[in-house]
Amino acid sequence: ASLEVVQRMLFYGMQLNLVLAFFNLIPIPPLDGSHVFYHLLPPGWGLRYRQFYALGMLPLFLILWLAPGLLTPFLWPVRALLQVGLTLVGGYALPGTQATL
């Protein structure tokens, strides 16, 4: 029984880390993805984009509140990685679960 608990903790820990990693890459200030996006933009656009940094977390909160489904495509890689992981172990990593999400 204790092995099942450890397996579930590892699975949910992995899932949480993947969600947070991909969420942090969303190109909205002050998340890390905004810094990456800034360096990918042409210089003139980057300076205009940098002005949004002054707003802090407000744009992120507004997007999450007004259009929560808008960020769903950014989290698709999390689901894909979890699906691959579950498929590789054949659904046996967590007793009583199937290999699908």
XYZ file of N, CA and C in Angstrom:
303
model
N 0.826 -1.197 0.000
C 0.000 0.000 0.000
C 0.865 1.254 0.000
N 2.005 1.230 0.695
C 2.843 2.427 0.750
C 3.513 2.711 -0.596
N 3.762 1.650 -1.398
C 4.348 1.856 -2.720
C 3.374 2.616 -3.619
N 2.093 2.315 -3.508
C 1.084 3.030 -4.295
C 1.063 4.511 -3.931
N 1.189 4.805 -2.658
C 1.191 6.197 -2.208
C 2.393 6.933 -2.790
N 3.556 6.307 -2.754
C 4.768 6.920 -3.299
C 4.621 7.127 -4.805
N 4.072 6.130 -5.506
C 3.882 6.253 -6.951
C 2.939 7.407 -7.281
N 1.861 7.517 -6.552
C 0.912 8.609 -6.797
C 1.550 9.967 -6.504
N 2.317 10.046 -5.423
C 2.985 11.303 -5.092
C 3.959 11.697 -6.194
N 4.714 10.738 -6.717
C 5.651 11.027 -7.801
C 4.914 11.476 -9.057
N 3.823 10.800 -9.390
C 3.049 11.165 -10.578
C 2.492 12.576 -10.455
N 1.846 12.874 -9.329
C 1.253 14.200 -9.168
C 2.324 15.280 -9.042
N 3.463 14.945 -8.458
C 4.570 15.893 -8.413
C 5.083 16.208 -9.805
N 5.216 15.165 -10.641
C 5.655 15.364 -12.021
C 4.631 16.203 -12.785
N 3.372 15.903 -12.600
C 2.315 16.638 -13.291
C 2.316 18.110 -12.878
N 2.426 18.376 -11.598
C 2.438 19.753 -11.117
C 3.651 20.509 -11.652
N 4.818 19.875 -11.650
C 6.023 20.533 -12.164
C 5.905 20.853 -13.645
N 5.340 19.950 -14.430
C 5.171 20.215 -15.860
C 4.192 21.358 -16.103
N 3.097 21.366 -15.374
C 2.112 22.443 -15.531
C 2.742 23.787 -15.176
N 3.463 23.840 -14.065
C 4.087 25.098 -13.663
C 5.178 25.530 -14.637
N 5.938 24.573 -15.170
C 7.001 24.910 -16.126
C 6.419 25.524 -17.392
N 5.394 24.902 -17.949
C 4.802 25.436 -19.175
C 4.011 26.717 -18.906
N 3.376 26.806 -17.753
C 2.667 28.035 -17.398
C 3.651 29.199 -17.311
N 4.820 28.948 -16.744
C 5.834 29.990 -16.596
C 6.385 30.454 -17.940
N 6.233 29.659 -18.983
C 6.730 30.033 -20.306
C 5.722 30.840 -21.129
N 4.552 31.118 -20.578
C 3.566 31.940 -21.279
C 4.140 33.352 -21.411
N 4.078 33.948 -22.604
C 4.723 35.253 -22.820
C 3.931 36.453 -22.301
N 3.587 36.418 -21.034
C 2.883 37.522 -20.390
C 3.734 37.971 -19.203
N 4.072 39.270 -19.133
C 4.856 39.743 -17.989
C 4.094 39.489 -16.701
N 4.722 39.135 -15.650
C 6.142 39.003 -15.351
C 6.665 37.569 -15.469
N 5.955 36.699 -16.159
C 6.407 35.316 -16.305
C 7.678 35.260 -17.154
N 8.453 34.185 -17.003
C 9.724 34.052 -17.717
C 9.548 34.024 -19.228
N 8.423 33.529 -19.693
C 8.177 33.490 -21.129
C 8.164 34.872 -21.754
N 7.828 35.889 -20.967
C 7.827 37.253 -21.504
C 9.243 37.720 -21.811
N 10.214 37.291 -21.022
C 11.608 37.671 -21.276
C 12.125 36.991 -22.539
N 11.758 35.742 -22.724
C 12.153 35.023 -23.942
C 11.513 35.689 -25.153
N 10.220 35.973 -25.052
C 9.485 36.598 -26.154
C 10.068 37.967 -26.497
N 10.449 38.736 -25.481
C 11.037 40.061 -25.691
C 12.286 39.969 -26.568
N 13.120 38.973 -26.325
C 14.363 38.834 -27.090
C 14.126 38.273 -28.492
N 12.968 37.713 -28.746
C 12.647 37.207 -30.079
C 12.022 38.281 -30.976
N 11.546 39.353 -30.382
C 10.898 40.426 -31.144
C 11.933 41.350 -31.785
N 11.561 42.001 -32.900
C 12.433 43.049 -33.455
C 12.615 44.167 -32.421
N 13.738 44.890 -32.471
C 14.038 45.895 -31.433
C 12.923 46.907 -31.170
N 12.303 47.445 -32.198
C 11.239 48.427 -31.995
C 10.029 47.839 -31.289
N 9.674 46.650 -31.654
C 8.525 45.985 -31.030
C 8.839 45.602 -29.590
N 10.077 45.179 -29.376
C 10.484 44.771 -28.032
C 10.347 45.898 -27.025
N 10.685 47.119 -27.453
C 10.561 48.262 -26.541
C 9.100 48.542 -26.205
N 8.215 48.424 -27.189
C 6.776 48.612 -26.920
C 6.240 47.498 -26.021
N 6.704 46.284 -26.281
C 6.270 45.144 -25.460
C 6.750 45.313 -24.020
N 7.925 45.887 -23.855
C 8.519 46.080 -22.528
C 7.664 47.022 -21.669
N 6.872 47.878 -22.306
C 6.015 48.801 -21.555
C 4.949 48.056 -20.754
N 4.590 46.864 -21.188
C 3.601 46.063 -20.463
C 4.147 45.554 -19.131
N 5.455 45.555 -18.970
C 6.055 45.086 -17.723
C 5.593 45.929 -16.538
N 5.312 47.214 -16.792
C 4.884 48.107 -15.713
C 3.531 47.694 -15.134
N 2.742 46.973 -15.908
C 1.421 46.543 -15.438
C 1.501 45.378 -14.465
N 2.642 44.715 -14.409
C 2.822 43.603 -13.484
C 1.926 42.419 -13.822
N 1.261 41.896 -12.807
C 0.435 40.698 -12.949
C -0.964 40.993 -13.491
N -1.324 42.251 -13.644
C -2.676 42.618 -14.076
C -3.091 41.953 -15.387
N -2.273 41.983 -16.464
C -2.700 41.313 -17.702
C -2.938 39.815 -17.513
N -2.094 39.174 -16.732
C -2.254 37.739 -16.486
C -3.555 37.459 -15.743
N -3.837 38.229 -14.703
C -5.076 38.037 -13.952
C -6.304 38.290 -14.822
N -6.245 39.315 -15.660
C -7.378 39.611 -16.542
C -7.622 38.478 -17.537
N -6.554 37.941 -18.104
C -6.709 36.831 -19.052
C -7.272 35.605 -18.349
N -6.751 35.291 -17.172
C -7.245 34.127 -16.431
C -8.696 34.303 -16.008
N -9.102 35.530 -15.727
C -10.459 35.780 -15.266
C -11.448 35.877 -16.418
N -11.084 36.603 -17.478
C -12.014 36.850 -18.579
C -12.036 35.738 -19.626
N -10.914 35.102 -19.853
C -10.832 34.069 -20.898
C -9.944 32.917 -20.429
N -10.406 32.137 -19.438
C -9.548 31.080 -18.899
C -9.152 30.025 -19.931
N -9.971 29.774 -20.924
C -9.643 28.779 -21.942
C -8.581 29.242 -22.921
N -8.268 30.526 -22.909
C -7.276 31.074 -23.835
C -5.884 30.501 -23.583
N -5.590 30.138 -22.351
C -4.266 29.611 -22.015
C -4.168 28.101 -22.187
N -5.269 27.449 -22.496
C -5.271 25.995 -22.642
C -4.259 25.490 -23.663
N -4.116 26.104 -24.838
C -3.122 25.595 -25.799
C -1.692 25.595 -25.259
N -1.381 26.486 -24.333
C -0.043 26.506 -23.754
C 0.195 25.300 -22.851
N -0.872 24.680 -22.375
C -0.729 23.537 -21.478
C -0.870 22.202 -22.203
N -1.135 22.211 -23.508
C -1.211 20.966 -24.271
C 0.077 20.156 -24.195
N 1.255 20.771 -24.236
C 2.479 19.959 -24.125
C 2.548 19.172 -22.820
N 1.972 19.700 -21.753
C 1.956 18.976 -20.481
C 1.175 17.685 -20.639
N 0.017 17.782 -21.231
C -0.812 16.589 -21.424
C -0.109 15.585 -22.333
N 0.543 16.077 -23.383
C 1.256 15.184 -24.301
C 2.398 14.463 -23.588
N 3.163 15.181 -22.789
C 4.270 14.550 -22.063
C 3.771 13.528 -21.048
N 2.694 13.855 -20.362
C 2.131 12.896 -19.410
C 1.594 11.663 -20.127
N 0.980 11.867 -21.285
C 0.459 10.740 -22.057
C 1.594 9.826 -22.503
N 2.688 10.414 -22.973
C 3.844 9.609 -23.391
C 4.390 8.829 -22.206
N 4.524 9.495 -21.071
C 5.035 8.812 -19.882
C 4.156 7.659 -19.448
N 2.844 7.870 -19.458
C 1.930 6.796 -19.070
C 1.934 5.665 -20.088
N 2.071 6.002 -21.363
C 2.102 4.976 -22.401
C 3.370 4.138 -22.295
N 4.494 4.784 -22.000
C 5.759 4.053 -21.897
C 5.739 3.019 -20.782
N 5.101 3.349 -19.682
C 5.046 2.390 -18.587
C 3.825 1.489 -18.694
N 3.058 1.658 -19.738
C 1.930 0.772 -19.989
C 0.808 0.897 -18.983
N 0.736 2.005 -18.285
C -0.330 2.186 -17.314
C -0.075 1.490 -15.997
N 1.125 0.928 -15.818
C 1.417 0.181 -14.597
C 2.071 1.033 -13.521
N 2.393 2.266 -13.832
C 3.029 3.123 -12.836
C 2.087 3.402 -11.672
N 0.822 3.531 -11.970
C -0.169 3.760 -10.933
C -1.175 2.621 -10.956
N -1.118 1.731 -9.989
C -2.063 0.616 -9.967
C -3.505 1.117 -9.985
N -4.315 0.470 -10.790
C -5.719 0.833 -10.881
C -6.009 1.946 -11.858
N -4.998 2.402 -12.610
C -5.231 3.452 -13.592
C -4.988 2.909 -14.978
N -5.529 3.610 -15.960
C -5.296 3.243 -17.348
C -4.232 4.158 -17.914
N -3.765 3.847 -19.105
C -2.694 4.619 -19.723
C -3.208 5.854 -20.447
N -4.424 6.269 -20.172
C -4.956 7.473 -20.814
C -5.235 8.514 -19.748
N -5.239 9.761 -20.182
C -5.541 10.860 -19.252
C -6.978 11.275 -19.387
